[in-house]
mmCIF file of C-alpha atoms in Angstrom:
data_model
loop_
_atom_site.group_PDB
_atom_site.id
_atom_site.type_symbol
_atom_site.label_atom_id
_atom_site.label_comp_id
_atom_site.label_asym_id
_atom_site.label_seq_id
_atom_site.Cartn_x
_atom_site.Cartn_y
_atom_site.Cartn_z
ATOM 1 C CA UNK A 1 60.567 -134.878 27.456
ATOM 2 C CA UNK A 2 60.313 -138.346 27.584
ATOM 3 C CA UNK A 3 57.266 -139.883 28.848
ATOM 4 C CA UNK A 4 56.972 -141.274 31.978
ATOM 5 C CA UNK A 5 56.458 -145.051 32.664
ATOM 6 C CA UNK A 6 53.389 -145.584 35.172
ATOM 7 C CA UNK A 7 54.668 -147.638 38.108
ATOM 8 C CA UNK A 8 52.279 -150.428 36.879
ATOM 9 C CA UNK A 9 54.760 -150.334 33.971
ATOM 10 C CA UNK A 10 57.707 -150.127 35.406
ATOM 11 C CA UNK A 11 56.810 -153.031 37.620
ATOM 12 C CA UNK A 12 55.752 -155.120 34.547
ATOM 13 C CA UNK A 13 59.156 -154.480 32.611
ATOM 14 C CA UNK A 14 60.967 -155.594 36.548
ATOM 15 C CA UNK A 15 59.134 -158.849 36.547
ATOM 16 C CA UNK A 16 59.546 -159.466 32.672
ATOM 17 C CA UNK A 17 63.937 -159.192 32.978
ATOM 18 C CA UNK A 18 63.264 -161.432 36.275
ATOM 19 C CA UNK A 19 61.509 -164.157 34.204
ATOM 20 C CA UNK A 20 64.543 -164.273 32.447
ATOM 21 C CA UNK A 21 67.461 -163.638 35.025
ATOM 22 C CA UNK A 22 65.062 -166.711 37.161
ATOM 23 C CA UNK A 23 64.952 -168.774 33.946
ATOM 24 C CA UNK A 24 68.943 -168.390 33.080
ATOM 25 C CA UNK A 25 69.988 -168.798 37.126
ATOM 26 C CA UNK A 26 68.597 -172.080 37.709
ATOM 27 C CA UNK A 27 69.015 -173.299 34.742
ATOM 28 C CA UNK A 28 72.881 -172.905 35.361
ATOM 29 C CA UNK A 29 71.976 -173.910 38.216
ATOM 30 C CA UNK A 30 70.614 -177.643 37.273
ATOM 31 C CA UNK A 31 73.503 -177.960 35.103
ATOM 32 C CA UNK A 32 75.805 -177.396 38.057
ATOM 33 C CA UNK A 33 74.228 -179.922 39.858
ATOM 34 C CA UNK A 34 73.157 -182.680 37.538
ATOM 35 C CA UNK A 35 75.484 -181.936 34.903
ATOM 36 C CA UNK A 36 72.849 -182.477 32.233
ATOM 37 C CA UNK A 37 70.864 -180.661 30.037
ATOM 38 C CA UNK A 38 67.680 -182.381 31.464
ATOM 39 C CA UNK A 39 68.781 -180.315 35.234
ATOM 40 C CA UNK A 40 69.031 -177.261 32.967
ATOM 41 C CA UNK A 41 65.898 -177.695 31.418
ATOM 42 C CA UNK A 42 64.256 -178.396 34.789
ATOM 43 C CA UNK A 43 66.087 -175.365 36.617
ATOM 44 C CA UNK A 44 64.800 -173.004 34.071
ATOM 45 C CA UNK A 45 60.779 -174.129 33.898
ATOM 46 C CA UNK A 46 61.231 -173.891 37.787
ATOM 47 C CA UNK A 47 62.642 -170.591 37.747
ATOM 48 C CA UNK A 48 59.676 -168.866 35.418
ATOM 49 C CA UNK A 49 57.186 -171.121 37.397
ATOM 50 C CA UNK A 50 58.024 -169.261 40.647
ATOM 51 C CA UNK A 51 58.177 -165.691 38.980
ATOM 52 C CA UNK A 52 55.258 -166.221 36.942
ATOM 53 C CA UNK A 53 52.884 -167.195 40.654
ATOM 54 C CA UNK A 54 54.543 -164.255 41.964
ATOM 55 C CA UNK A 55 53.319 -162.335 39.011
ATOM 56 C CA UNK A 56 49.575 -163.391 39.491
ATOM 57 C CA UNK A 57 49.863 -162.209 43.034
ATOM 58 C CA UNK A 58 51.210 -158.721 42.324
ATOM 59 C CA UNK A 59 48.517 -158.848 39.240
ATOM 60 C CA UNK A 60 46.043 -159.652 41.674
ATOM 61 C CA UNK A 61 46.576 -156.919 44.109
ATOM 62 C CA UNK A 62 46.839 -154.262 41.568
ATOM 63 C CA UNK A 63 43.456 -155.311 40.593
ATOM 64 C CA UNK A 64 42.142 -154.753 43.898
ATOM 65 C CA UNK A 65 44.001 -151.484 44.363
ATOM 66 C CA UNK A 66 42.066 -150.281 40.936
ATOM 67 C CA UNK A 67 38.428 -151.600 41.788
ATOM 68 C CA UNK A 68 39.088 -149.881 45.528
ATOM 69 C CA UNK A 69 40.351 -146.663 43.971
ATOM 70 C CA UNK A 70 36.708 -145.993 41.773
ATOM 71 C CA UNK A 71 38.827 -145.676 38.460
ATOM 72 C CA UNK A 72 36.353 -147.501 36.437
ATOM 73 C CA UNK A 73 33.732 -145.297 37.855
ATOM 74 C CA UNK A 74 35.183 -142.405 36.820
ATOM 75 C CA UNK A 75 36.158 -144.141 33.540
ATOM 76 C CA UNK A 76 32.594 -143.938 32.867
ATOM 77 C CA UNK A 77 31.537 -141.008 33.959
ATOM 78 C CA UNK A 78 30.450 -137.901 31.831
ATOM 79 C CA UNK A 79 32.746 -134.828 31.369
ATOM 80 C CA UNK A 80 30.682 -132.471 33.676
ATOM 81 C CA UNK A 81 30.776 -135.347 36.029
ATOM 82 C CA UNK A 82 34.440 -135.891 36.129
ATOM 83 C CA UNK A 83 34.855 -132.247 36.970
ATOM 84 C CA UNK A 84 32.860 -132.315 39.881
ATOM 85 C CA UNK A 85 34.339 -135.357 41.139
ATOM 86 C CA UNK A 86 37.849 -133.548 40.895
ATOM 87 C CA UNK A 87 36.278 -130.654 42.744
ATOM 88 C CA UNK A 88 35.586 -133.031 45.458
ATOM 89 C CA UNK A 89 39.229 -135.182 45.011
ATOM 90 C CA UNK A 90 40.800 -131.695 45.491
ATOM 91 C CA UNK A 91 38.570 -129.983 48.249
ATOM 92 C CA UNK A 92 39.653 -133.304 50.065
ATOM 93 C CA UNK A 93 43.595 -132.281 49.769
ATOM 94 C CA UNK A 94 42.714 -128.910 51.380
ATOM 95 C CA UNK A 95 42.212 -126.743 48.162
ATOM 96 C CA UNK A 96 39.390 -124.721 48.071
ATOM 97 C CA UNK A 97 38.003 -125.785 44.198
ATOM 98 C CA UNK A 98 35.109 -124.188 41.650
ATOM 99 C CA UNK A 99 33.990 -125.971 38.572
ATOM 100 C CA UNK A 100 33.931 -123.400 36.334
ATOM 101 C CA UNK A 101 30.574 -122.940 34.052
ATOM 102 C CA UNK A 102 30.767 -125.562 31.177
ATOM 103 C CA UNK A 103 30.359 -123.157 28.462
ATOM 104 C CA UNK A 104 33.093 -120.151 28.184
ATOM 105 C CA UNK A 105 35.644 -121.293 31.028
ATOM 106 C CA UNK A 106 37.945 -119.792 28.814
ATOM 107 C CA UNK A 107 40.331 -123.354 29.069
ATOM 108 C CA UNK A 108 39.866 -123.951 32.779
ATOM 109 C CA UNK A 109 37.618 -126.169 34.147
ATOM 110 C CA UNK A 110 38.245 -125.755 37.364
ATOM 111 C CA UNK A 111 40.146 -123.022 39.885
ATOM 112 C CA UNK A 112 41.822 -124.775 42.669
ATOM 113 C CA UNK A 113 42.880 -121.849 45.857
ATOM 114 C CA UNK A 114 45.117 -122.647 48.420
ATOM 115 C CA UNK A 115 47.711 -120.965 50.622
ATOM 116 C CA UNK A 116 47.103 -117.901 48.432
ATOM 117 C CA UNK A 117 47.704 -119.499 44.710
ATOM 118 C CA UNK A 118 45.201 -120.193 42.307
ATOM 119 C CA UNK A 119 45.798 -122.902 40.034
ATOM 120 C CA UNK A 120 43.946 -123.705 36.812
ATOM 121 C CA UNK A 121 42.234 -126.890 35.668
ATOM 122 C CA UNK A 122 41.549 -129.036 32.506
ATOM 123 C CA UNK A 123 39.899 -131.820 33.364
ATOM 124 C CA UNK A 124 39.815 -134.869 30.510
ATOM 125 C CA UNK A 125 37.645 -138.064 30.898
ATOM 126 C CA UNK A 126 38.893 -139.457 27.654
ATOM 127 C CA UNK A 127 39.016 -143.000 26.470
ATOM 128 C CA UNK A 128 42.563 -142.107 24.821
ATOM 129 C CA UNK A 129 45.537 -140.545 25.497
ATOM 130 C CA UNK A 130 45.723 -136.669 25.910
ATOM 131 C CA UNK A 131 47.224 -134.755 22.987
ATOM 132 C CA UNK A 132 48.573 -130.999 23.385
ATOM 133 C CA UNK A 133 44.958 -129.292 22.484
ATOM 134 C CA UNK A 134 44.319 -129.850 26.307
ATOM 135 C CA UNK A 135 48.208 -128.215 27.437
ATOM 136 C CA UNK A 136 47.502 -125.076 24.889
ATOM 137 C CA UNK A 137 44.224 -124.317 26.709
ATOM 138 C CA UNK A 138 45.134 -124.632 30.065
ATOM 139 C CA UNK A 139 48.227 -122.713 29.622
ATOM 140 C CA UNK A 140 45.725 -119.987 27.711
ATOM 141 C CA UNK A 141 43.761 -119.638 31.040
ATOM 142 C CA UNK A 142 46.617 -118.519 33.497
ATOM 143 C CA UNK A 143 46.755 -114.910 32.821
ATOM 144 C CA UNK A 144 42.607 -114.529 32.524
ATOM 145 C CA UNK A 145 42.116 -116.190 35.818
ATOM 146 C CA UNK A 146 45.137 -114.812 37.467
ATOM 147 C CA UNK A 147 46.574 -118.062 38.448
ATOM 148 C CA UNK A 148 49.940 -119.135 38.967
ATOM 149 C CA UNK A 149 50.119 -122.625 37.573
ATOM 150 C CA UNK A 150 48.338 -124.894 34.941
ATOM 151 C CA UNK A 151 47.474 -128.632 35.408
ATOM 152 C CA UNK A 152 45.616 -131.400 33.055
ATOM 153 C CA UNK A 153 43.883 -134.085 35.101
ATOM 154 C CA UNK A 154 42.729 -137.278 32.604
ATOM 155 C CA UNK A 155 41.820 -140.544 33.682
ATOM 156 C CA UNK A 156 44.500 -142.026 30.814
ATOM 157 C CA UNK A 157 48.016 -140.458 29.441
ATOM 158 C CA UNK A 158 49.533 -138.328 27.382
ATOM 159 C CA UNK A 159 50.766 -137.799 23.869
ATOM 160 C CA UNK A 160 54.532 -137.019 23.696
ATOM 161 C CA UNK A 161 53.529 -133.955 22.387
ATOM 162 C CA UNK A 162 51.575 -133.083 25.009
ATOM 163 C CA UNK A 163 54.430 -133.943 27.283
ATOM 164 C CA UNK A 164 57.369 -131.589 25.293
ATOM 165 C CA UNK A 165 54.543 -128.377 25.357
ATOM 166 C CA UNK A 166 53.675 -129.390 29.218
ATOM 167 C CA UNK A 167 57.334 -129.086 30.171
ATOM 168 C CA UNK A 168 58.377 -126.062 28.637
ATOM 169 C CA UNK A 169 55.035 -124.508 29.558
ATOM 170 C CA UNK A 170 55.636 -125.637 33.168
ATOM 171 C CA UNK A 171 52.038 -127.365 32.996
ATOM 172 C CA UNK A 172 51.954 -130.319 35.255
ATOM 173 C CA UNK A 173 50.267 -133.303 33.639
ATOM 174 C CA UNK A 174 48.244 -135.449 35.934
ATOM 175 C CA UNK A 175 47.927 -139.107 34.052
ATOM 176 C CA UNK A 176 46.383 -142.103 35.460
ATOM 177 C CA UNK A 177 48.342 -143.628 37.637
ATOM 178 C CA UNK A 178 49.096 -140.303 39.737
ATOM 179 C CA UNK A 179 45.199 -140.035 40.283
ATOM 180 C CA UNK A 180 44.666 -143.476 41.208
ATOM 181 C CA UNK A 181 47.071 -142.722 43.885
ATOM 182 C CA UNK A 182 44.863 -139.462 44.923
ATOM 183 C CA UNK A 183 42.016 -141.023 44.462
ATOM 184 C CA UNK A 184 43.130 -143.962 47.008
ATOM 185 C CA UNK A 185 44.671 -140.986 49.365
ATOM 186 C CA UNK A 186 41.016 -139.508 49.362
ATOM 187 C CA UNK A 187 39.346 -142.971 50.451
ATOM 188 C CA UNK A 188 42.018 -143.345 53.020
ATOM 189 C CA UNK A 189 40.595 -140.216 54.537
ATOM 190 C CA UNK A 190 36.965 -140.898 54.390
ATOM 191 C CA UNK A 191 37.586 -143.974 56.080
ATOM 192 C CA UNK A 192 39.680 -142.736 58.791
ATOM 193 C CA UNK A 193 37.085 -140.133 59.513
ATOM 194 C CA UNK A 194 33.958 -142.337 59.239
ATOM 195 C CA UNK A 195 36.289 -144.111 61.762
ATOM 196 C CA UNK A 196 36.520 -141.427 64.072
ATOM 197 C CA UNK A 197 33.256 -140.384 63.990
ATOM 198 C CA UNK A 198 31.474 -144.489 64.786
ATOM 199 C CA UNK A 199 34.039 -143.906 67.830
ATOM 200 C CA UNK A 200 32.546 -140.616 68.995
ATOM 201 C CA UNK A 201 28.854 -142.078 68.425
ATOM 202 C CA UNK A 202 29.472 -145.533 70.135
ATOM 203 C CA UNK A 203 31.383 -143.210 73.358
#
């Protein structure tokens, strides 16, 4: 399977052909109109000029999206933490989640319940992508804990190996990018109901 471009990527690629399409439009576009290569020059430093501000904006809101999402919190966290942090990420989508005991999960670190399926767990807080080891594990701990899927959570990627085994394992492979979105999802909520809850104390 080829592996999947994070939408920060995909967005960085966008801007990077735009740079050039900007560059080559008005540079035509000075030559049209001044009919010298001085226009053309001129068109083209304008045209990166105005992508490249744009740029810093977008650049600048991602940033903002990352502090308010707690990623480089949980960047730093431990790996018992991490798993209790998912425990509460996933309790806050309506599963019903146990961190399983540290030593002897049997490749599960957590059992997420909901609407009568279990789902099993591996939670990595690396510092590098996540290679296969992780895939083989949690695909190991389906038939002990009688679940009926297999996820990886991590805080950074995946090998392509990991990707290939994930797919024909039908493991889903939660990378960085996916849980920022959660993670932004679960704030959303907290504020909504601390929200609600000022309003009932203030009535």
């Amino acid at each position: 399977m080829a592996r999947r471009k994070s939408k920060a990527k995909q967005e960085e690629e966008f801007f990077q052909g735009l740079v050039g399409l900007a560059a080559m439009g008005l540079a035509f576009g000075g030559y049209y109109l001044t009919k010298t290569v001085q226009g053309a020059i001129i068109g083209a430093v304008v045209g990166v000029a105005i992508v490249v501000s744009v740029m810093i904006v977008i650049g600048q809101k991602h940033a903002e999206r990352l502090k308010k999402s707690g990623i480089a919190e949980i960047d730093n966290m431990e790996g018992v933490q991490f798993e209790q942090y998912l425990g509460h990420l996933f309790r806050s989508q309506g599963y019903k989640a146990e961190v399983t005991q540290a030593a002897g999960d049997y490749g599960a670190d957590l059992v997420l319940s909901k609407d009568g399926k279990r789902i099993v767990v591996q939670a990595k807080r690396y510092s590098k992508n996540v290679g296969l080891k992780a895939v083989q594990e949690v695909r190991g701990a389906v038939s002990h804990y009688g679940a009926s899927a297999a996820w990886v959570v991590t805080n950074r990627d995946y090998t392509e190996q990991a990707y290939k085994l994930a797919k024909s394992n039908n493991v889903r492979l939660i990378g960085r990018e996916e849980l920022i979105e959660m993670l932004l999802q679960m704030r959303e909520k907290m504020n909504a109901a601390k929200k609600v809850n000022n309003a009932k104390t203030s009535a």
